[in-house]
Amino acid sequence: MATRWGICSAGKISHDFTVALKTLPAEDHQVVAVAARKLEDAQEFARKHSISRAYGSYEELARDPEVDVVYVGVIHPYHLNACRLFTNAKKNVLCEKPLAMNTKEVKEILDCAKKNDVFLMEAVWTRFFPVSVEIRKLLAHGEIGEVKMVRTDFGVPLLHVPRSVQKDLGGGALLDLGIYCLQFISMVYNGEKPESVQASGVCLETGVDETVVVMLRFSRNRMAAFTCSAGVQLPNDAIIAGTKGTIRVLSPMWCPTSLVVNGKETQYPVPEPYLPLNFTNSTGMRYEAEEVRQCLLK
């Protein structure tokens, strides 16, 4: 039976996610409903993507008995309320990153999902790309020896985008871009917590961070460093250096399609979209969607 998706919000990221779902077999994934704060936005989205039901409120989507899992594509200050709404309605949830604005909100979301015994996943889509799967395999097999250093950066000029610079909209480089660098480092070091974190950055007049540079020290003298910036373009690649070699993820490291292992490059292209996308390599969201399906089946 197909996993039946409900889409929460009719914005740009929800568009790309829905396009990505269409690259997967229809017998496995179906979008059955979409909700927006304005009914006409939901109806327009439904028309564009051939979705049978459109709702003018998130509450109506939460009440839809045909929906197995909800993709939450609202901006991050609204993640807490949306996740609470859907998990309390006993819906499984895939919530866009970052999961919430702070630790307190994250804890509340997790508690709510546990209390209602539903599946919840943060949509850190990078983790499910074939490149990331291959990296984990290489590290598990000790392909580059002991990892001593991880370096990555993610910088794109976003100061013209209101959502990126306004505090009440969850702006700032760290929440938007830095999370990709941090999740990469965390993946390489297998979820281990760093022993120390040193960070320095500059803030905009709006009170959100524009550029942040972070150094992390792990056990056994292993290091990591990353830079994230909403002000300038950076190389946007990642390097894992070990005692026997290096793994390099070419730009865009947050949705990677090529991997260089000890100088040898391999390509992992993503499928072509059936509609124009808003963001780079967005059909790669298919990998996290399939992961959700596999988790639900289990």
Short mmCIF file of C-alpha atoms in Angstrom, two decimals:
data_model
loop_
_atom_site.label_atom_id
_atom_site.label_comp_id
_atom_site.label_asym_id
_atom_site.label_seq_id
_atom_site.Cartn_x
_atom_site.Cartn_y
_atom_site.Cartn_z
CA MET A 1 0.00 0.00 0.00
CA ALA A 2 1.22 3.50 -0.80
CA THR A 3 2.38 5.88 1.94
CA ARG A 4 -0.19 8.69 1.85
CA TRP A 5 1.30 12.15 2.34
CA GLY A 6 -0.29 15.37 3.51
CA ILE A 7 1.61 18.58 2.74
CA CYS A 8 1.54 21.35 5.36
CA SER A 9 2.10 24.74 3.67
CA ALA A 10 2.03 25.61 -0.01
CA GLY A 11 5.41 27.38 -0.11
CA LYS A 12 8.56 26.86 -2.19
CA ILE A 13 10.03 23.97 -0.21
CA SER A 14 6.70 22.11 -0.18
CA HIS A 15 6.54 22.50 -3.96
CA ASP A 16 10.00 20.97 -4.35
CA PHE A 17 9.23 18.14 -1.91
CA THR A 18 6.05 17.26 -3.84
CA VAL A 19 7.98 17.26 -7.13
CA ALA A 20 10.57 14.96 -5.49
CA LEU A 21 7.85 12.54 -4.35
CA LYS A 22 6.70 12.20 -7.97
CA THR A 23 10.10 10.72 -8.89
CA LEU A 24 9.24 7.71 -6.70
CA PRO A 25 6.84 4.89 -7.72
CA ALA A 26 3.17 5.93 -7.40
CA GLU A 27 2.39 2.58 -5.75
CA ASP A 28 4.77 3.58 -2.91
CA HIS A 29 4.08 7.31 -2.43
CA GLN A 30 0.96 9.42 -2.96
CA VAL A 31 0.19 13.01 -2.01
CA VAL A 32 -3.48 13.00 -0.98
CA ALA A 33 -3.94 16.45 0.60
CA VAL A 34 -2.37 19.89 0.99
CA ALA A 35 -3.12 22.64 3.52
CA ALA A 36 -2.22 26.33 3.59
CA ARG A 37 -3.33 29.26 5.73
CA LYS A 38 -5.31 30.56 2.74
CA LEU A 39 -7.61 28.14 0.93
CA GLU A 40 -6.85 29.66 -2.49
CA ASP A 41 -3.11 28.99 -2.00
CA ALA A 42 -3.85 25.35 -1.16
CA GLN A 43 -6.20 25.04 -4.15
CA GLU A 44 -3.61 26.52 -6.52
CA PHE A 45 -0.96 24.11 -5.15
CA ALA A 46 -3.38 21.17 -5.49
CA ARG A 47 -4.12 22.12 -9.11
CA LYS A 48 -0.44 22.37 -9.98
CA HIS A 49 0.40 18.99 -8.43
CA SER A 50 -2.88 17.10 -9.13
CA ILE A 51 -3.72 16.65 -5.44
CA SER A 52 -7.32 15.68 -4.71
CA ARG A 53 -7.91 17.65 -1.46
CA ALA A 54 -7.00 21.22 -0.50
CA TYR A 55 -7.56 22.74 2.95
CA GLY A 56 -7.54 26.35 4.14
CA SER A 57 -6.28 25.40 7.61
CA TYR A 58 -3.72 23.01 9.08
CA GLU A 59 -6.36 21.73 11.53
CA GLU A 60 -8.39 20.28 8.65
CA LEU A 61 -5.33 18.43 7.38
CA ALA A 62 -4.72 17.07 10.90
CA ARG A 63 -8.28 15.67 10.91
CA ASP A 64 -7.99 13.97 7.48
CA PRO A 65 -8.21 10.19 8.13
CA GLU A 66 -6.61 9.36 4.76
CA VAL A 67 -3.24 10.96 5.65
CA ASP A 68 -0.50 8.63 6.98
CA VAL A 69 2.28 11.18 7.34
CA VAL A 70 2.50 14.98 7.17
CA TYR A 71 5.38 16.88 5.61
CA VAL A 72 5.78 20.12 7.58
CA GLY A 73 7.20 22.79 5.25
CA VAL A 74 6.33 25.94 7.22
CA ILE A 75 9.16 28.29 8.32
CA HIS A 76 10.98 27.21 11.47
CA PRO A 77 9.36 29.50 14.09
CA TYR A 78 6.09 27.67 13.29
CA HIS A 79 7.49 24.13 13.52
CA LEU A 80 6.60 23.72 17.20
CA ASN A 81 2.90 24.49 16.75
CA ALA A 82 2.60 22.46 13.53
CA CYS A 83 4.37 19.41 15.00
CA ARG A 84 2.26 19.62 18.14
CA LEU A 85 -0.93 19.85 16.07
CA PHE A 86 -0.16 16.83 13.89
CA THR A 87 1.38 14.57 16.52
CA ASN A 88 -1.56 15.24 18.86
CA ALA A 89 -3.81 14.23 15.96
CA LYS A 90 -1.86 10.93 15.87
CA LYS A 91 -0.18 11.77 12.55
CA ASN A 92 3.37 10.73 11.66
CA VAL A 93 5.53 13.76 10.85
CA LEU A 94 8.49 14.65 8.64
CA CYS A 95 9.42 18.19 9.73
CA GLU A 96 11.73 20.48 7.77
CA LYS A 97 15.06 21.37 9.35
CA PRO A 98 15.86 22.89 11.75
CA LEU A 99 13.36 20.95 13.87
CA ALA A 100 12.77 23.97 16.13
CA MET A 101 14.17 27.31 17.28
CA ASN A 102 15.85 26.06 20.47
CA THR A 103 16.37 23.05 22.76
CA LYS A 104 13.21 23.75 24.78
CA GLU A 105 11.03 23.59 21.65
CA VAL A 106 12.81 20.46 20.37
CA LYS A 107 12.16 18.72 23.69
CA GLU A 108 8.48 19.67 23.54
CA ILE A 109 8.13 18.29 20.00
CA LEU A 110 9.88 15.02 20.93
CA ASP A 111 7.77 14.60 24.07
CA CYS A 112 4.60 15.17 22.06
CA ALA A 113 5.56 12.55 19.45
CA LYS A 114 6.48 10.03 22.17
CA LYS A 115 3.28 10.66 24.11
CA ASN A 116 1.18 10.05 20.99
CA ASP A 117 3.33 7.12 19.84
CA VAL A 118 3.89 8.50 16.33
CA PHE A 119 6.88 8.60 14.00
CA LEU A 120 8.79 11.90 13.84
CA MET A 121 11.81 12.76 11.71
CA GLU A 122 13.72 15.97 11.11
CA ALA A 123 14.10 16.44 7.36
CA VAL A 124 17.90 16.56 7.24
CA TRP A 125 17.71 15.39 3.63
CA THR A 126 21.51 15.37 3.13
CA ARG A 127 21.79 12.25 5.31
CA PHE A 128 19.89 10.12 2.80
CA PHE A 129 21.67 11.07 -0.43
CA PRO A 130 23.64 8.18 -2.01
CA VAL A 131 26.82 10.24 -1.40
CA SER A 132 26.14 10.30 2.37
CA VAL A 133 25.32 6.58 2.42
CA GLU A 134 28.63 5.90 0.64
CA ILE A 135 30.58 8.11 3.08
CA ARG A 136 29.19 6.19 6.07
CA LYS A 137 30.14 2.91 4.39
CA LEU A 138 33.69 4.11 3.63
CA LEU A 139 34.20 5.34 7.21
CA ALA A 140 32.81 2.11 8.69
CA HIS A 141 35.31 0.12 6.58
CA GLY A 142 38.21 2.35 7.69
CA GLU A 143 38.87 3.37 4.07
CA ILE A 144 40.81 6.53 5.07
CA GLY A 145 42.14 5.31 8.41
CA GLU A 146 41.30 7.25 11.57
CA VAL A 147 39.56 10.53 10.85
CA LYS A 148 41.53 13.42 12.38
CA MET A 149 39.92 16.49 10.81
CA VAL A 150 36.61 17.47 9.22
CA ARG A 151 36.21 20.81 7.50
CA THR A 152 33.15 22.18 5.77
CA ASP A 153 31.50 25.46 4.89
CA PHE A 154 28.20 26.73 3.56
CA GLY A 155 27.80 30.34 2.49
CA VAL A 156 25.35 31.94 0.08
CA PRO A 157 24.30 35.62 -0.16
CA LEU A 158 20.83 35.66 1.45
CA LEU A 159 20.66 39.17 2.90
CA HIS A 160 18.01 40.14 0.31
CA VAL A 161 15.68 37.39 1.62
CA PRO A 162 13.46 38.70 4.48
CA ARG A 163 13.15 35.22 6.06
CA SER A 164 16.95 35.01 6.36
CA VAL A 165 17.51 38.31 8.15
CA GLN A 166 14.47 38.75 10.40
CA LYS A 167 14.59 37.36 13.92
CA ASP A 168 10.85 36.67 14.19
CA LEU A 169 11.03 34.62 10.96
CA GLY A 170 13.86 32.46 12.34
CA GLY A 171 16.64 34.16 10.37
CA GLY A 172 20.39 33.74 10.75
CA ALA A 173 23.12 31.73 9.05
CA LEU A 174 23.48 29.10 11.78
CA LEU A 175 19.87 27.85 11.77
CA ASP A 176 19.57 27.97 7.98
CA LEU A 177 23.01 26.92 6.72
CA GLY A 178 25.17 26.00 9.71
CA ILE A 179 22.92 23.05 10.51
CA TYR A 180 24.16 21.37 7.30
CA CYS A 181 27.81 21.72 8.34
CA LEU A 182 27.08 20.55 11.87
CA GLN A 183 25.05 17.51 10.82
CA PHE A 184 27.88 16.53 8.44
CA ILE A 185 30.48 16.69 11.21
CA SER A 186 28.14 14.83 13.54
CA MET A 187 27.60 12.12 10.91
CA VAL A 188 31.36 11.66 10.37
CA TYR A 189 32.01 11.40 14.12
CA ASN A 190 29.05 9.06 14.55
CA GLY A 191 26.92 11.37 16.70
CA GLU A 192 29.66 11.86 19.29
CA LYS A 193 29.38 15.10 21.27
CA PRO A 194 32.39 17.43 21.01
CA GLU A 195 34.51 18.02 24.12
CA SER A 196 34.73 21.72 23.37
CA VAL A 197 33.11 24.24 21.03
CA GLN A 198 34.60 27.62 20.18
CA ALA A 199 32.61 30.00 18.02
CA SER A 200 32.92 33.54 16.79
CA GLY A 201 30.59 35.45 14.55
CA VAL A 202 29.09 38.72 13.40
CA CYS A 203 25.47 39.77 13.71
CA LEU A 204 23.29 41.97 11.54
CA GLU A 205 21.45 45.01 12.92
CA THR A 206 18.33 42.83 12.97
CA GLY A 207 19.95 40.70 15.71
CA VAL A 208 20.55 37.54 13.71
CA ASP A 209 23.95 36.05 12.85
CA GLU A 210 25.34 36.79 9.37
CA THR A 211 28.57 34.77 9.54
CA VAL A 212 29.75 32.22 12.11
CA VAL A 213 33.07 30.35 12.37
CA VAL A 214 33.12 27.30 14.66
CA MET A 215 35.89 25.01 15.92
CA LEU A 216 35.01 21.70 17.56
CA ARG A 217 37.35 19.43 19.44
CA PHE A 218 36.48 15.75 19.89
CA SER A 219 38.02 12.98 21.98
CA ARG A 220 41.39 11.51 20.90
CA ASN A 221 42.57 14.88 19.53
CA ARG A 222 40.18 14.87 16.58
CA MET A 223 39.04 18.24 15.24
CA ALA A 224 36.37 19.81 13.08
CA ALA A 225 35.80 23.32 11.76
CA PHE A 226 33.04 25.00 9.81
CA THR A 227 32.00 28.41 8.53
CA CYS A 228 28.49 29.43 7.62
CA SER A 229 27.49 32.76 6.11
CA ALA A 230 24.35 34.42 4.78
CA GLY A 231 26.48 37.30 3.51
CA VAL A 232 28.97 35.79 1.06
CA GLN A 233 29.42 32.87 -1.32
CA LEU A 234 31.75 30.18 0.07
CA PRO A 235 33.18 27.05 -1.66
CA ASN A 236 30.40 24.93 -0.03
CA ASP A 237 32.35 21.68 -0.03
CA ALA A 238 33.46 19.34 2.74
CA ILE A 239 36.65 17.43 3.49
CA ILE A 240 37.22 14.45 5.78
CA ALA A 241 40.94 13.89 6.44
CA GLY A 242 42.13 10.59 7.87
CA THR A 243 45.45 8.93 8.59
CA LYS A 244 45.26 6.99 5.28
CA GLY A 245 43.59 9.45 2.92
CA THR A 246 40.82 11.98 2.29
CA ILE A 247 37.20 12.08 1.27
CA ARG A 248 35.97 15.25 -0.41
CA VAL A 249 32.33 16.15 -1.00
CA LEU A 250 32.14 18.62 -3.86
CA SER A 251 29.76 21.60 -3.82
CA PRO A 252 26.85 21.60 -3.12
CA MET A 253 27.77 19.65 0.05
CA TRP A 254 24.22 19.98 1.44
CA CYS A 255 22.69 18.09 -1.52
CA PRO A 256 25.75 16.31 -2.93
CA THR A 257 26.01 14.48 -6.26
CA SER A 258 29.76 13.86 -6.46
CA LEU A 259 32.32 12.32 -4.15
CA VAL A 260 36.12 12.28 -4.41
CA VAL A 261 37.83 9.47 -2.49
CA ASN A 262 41.64 9.67 -2.49
CA GLY A 263 41.52 11.62 -5.75
CA LYS A 264 39.00 9.39 -7.55
CA GLU A 265 35.68 11.08 -8.36
CA THR A 266 32.29 9.31 -8.60
CA GLN A 267 29.01 10.94 -9.69
CA TYR A 268 25.61 10.23 -8.10
CA PRO A 269 23.10 12.28 -10.13
CA VAL A 270 19.57 13.02 -8.86
CA PRO A 271 16.48 12.43 -11.06
CA GLU A 272 15.12 15.15 -13.35
CA PRO A 273 12.08 17.08 -12.01
CA TYR A 274 8.76 17.24 -13.90
CA LEU A 275 8.27 20.90 -12.84
CA PRO A 276 10.85 23.67 -12.29
CA LEU A 277 12.38 23.63 -8.79
CA ASN A 278 13.04 26.49 -6.35
CA PHE A 279 16.20 25.03 -4.82
CA THR A 280 19.29 23.07 -5.92
CA ASN A 281 18.94 19.30 -6.49
CA SER A 282 15.55 19.24 -4.74
CA THR A 283 14.52 15.94 -6.31
CA GLY A 284 17.06 14.54 -3.82
CA MET A 285 14.33 14.93 -1.17
CA ARG A 286 13.04 11.63 -2.56
CA TYR A 287 15.68 9.81 -0.50
CA GLU A 288 14.41 11.10 2.85
CA ALA A 289 10.81 10.43 1.77
CA GLU A 290 11.67 6.81 0.99
CA GLU A 291 13.46 6.53 4.34
CA VAL A 292 10.23 7.68 6.04
CA ARG A 293 8.27 5.01 4.15
CA GLN A 294 10.75 2.28 5.16
CA CYS A 295 10.61 3.40 8.81
CA LEU A 296 6.80 3.39 8.79
CA LEU A 297 6.72 -0.07 7.21
CA LYS A 298 8.96 -1.32 10.03
#
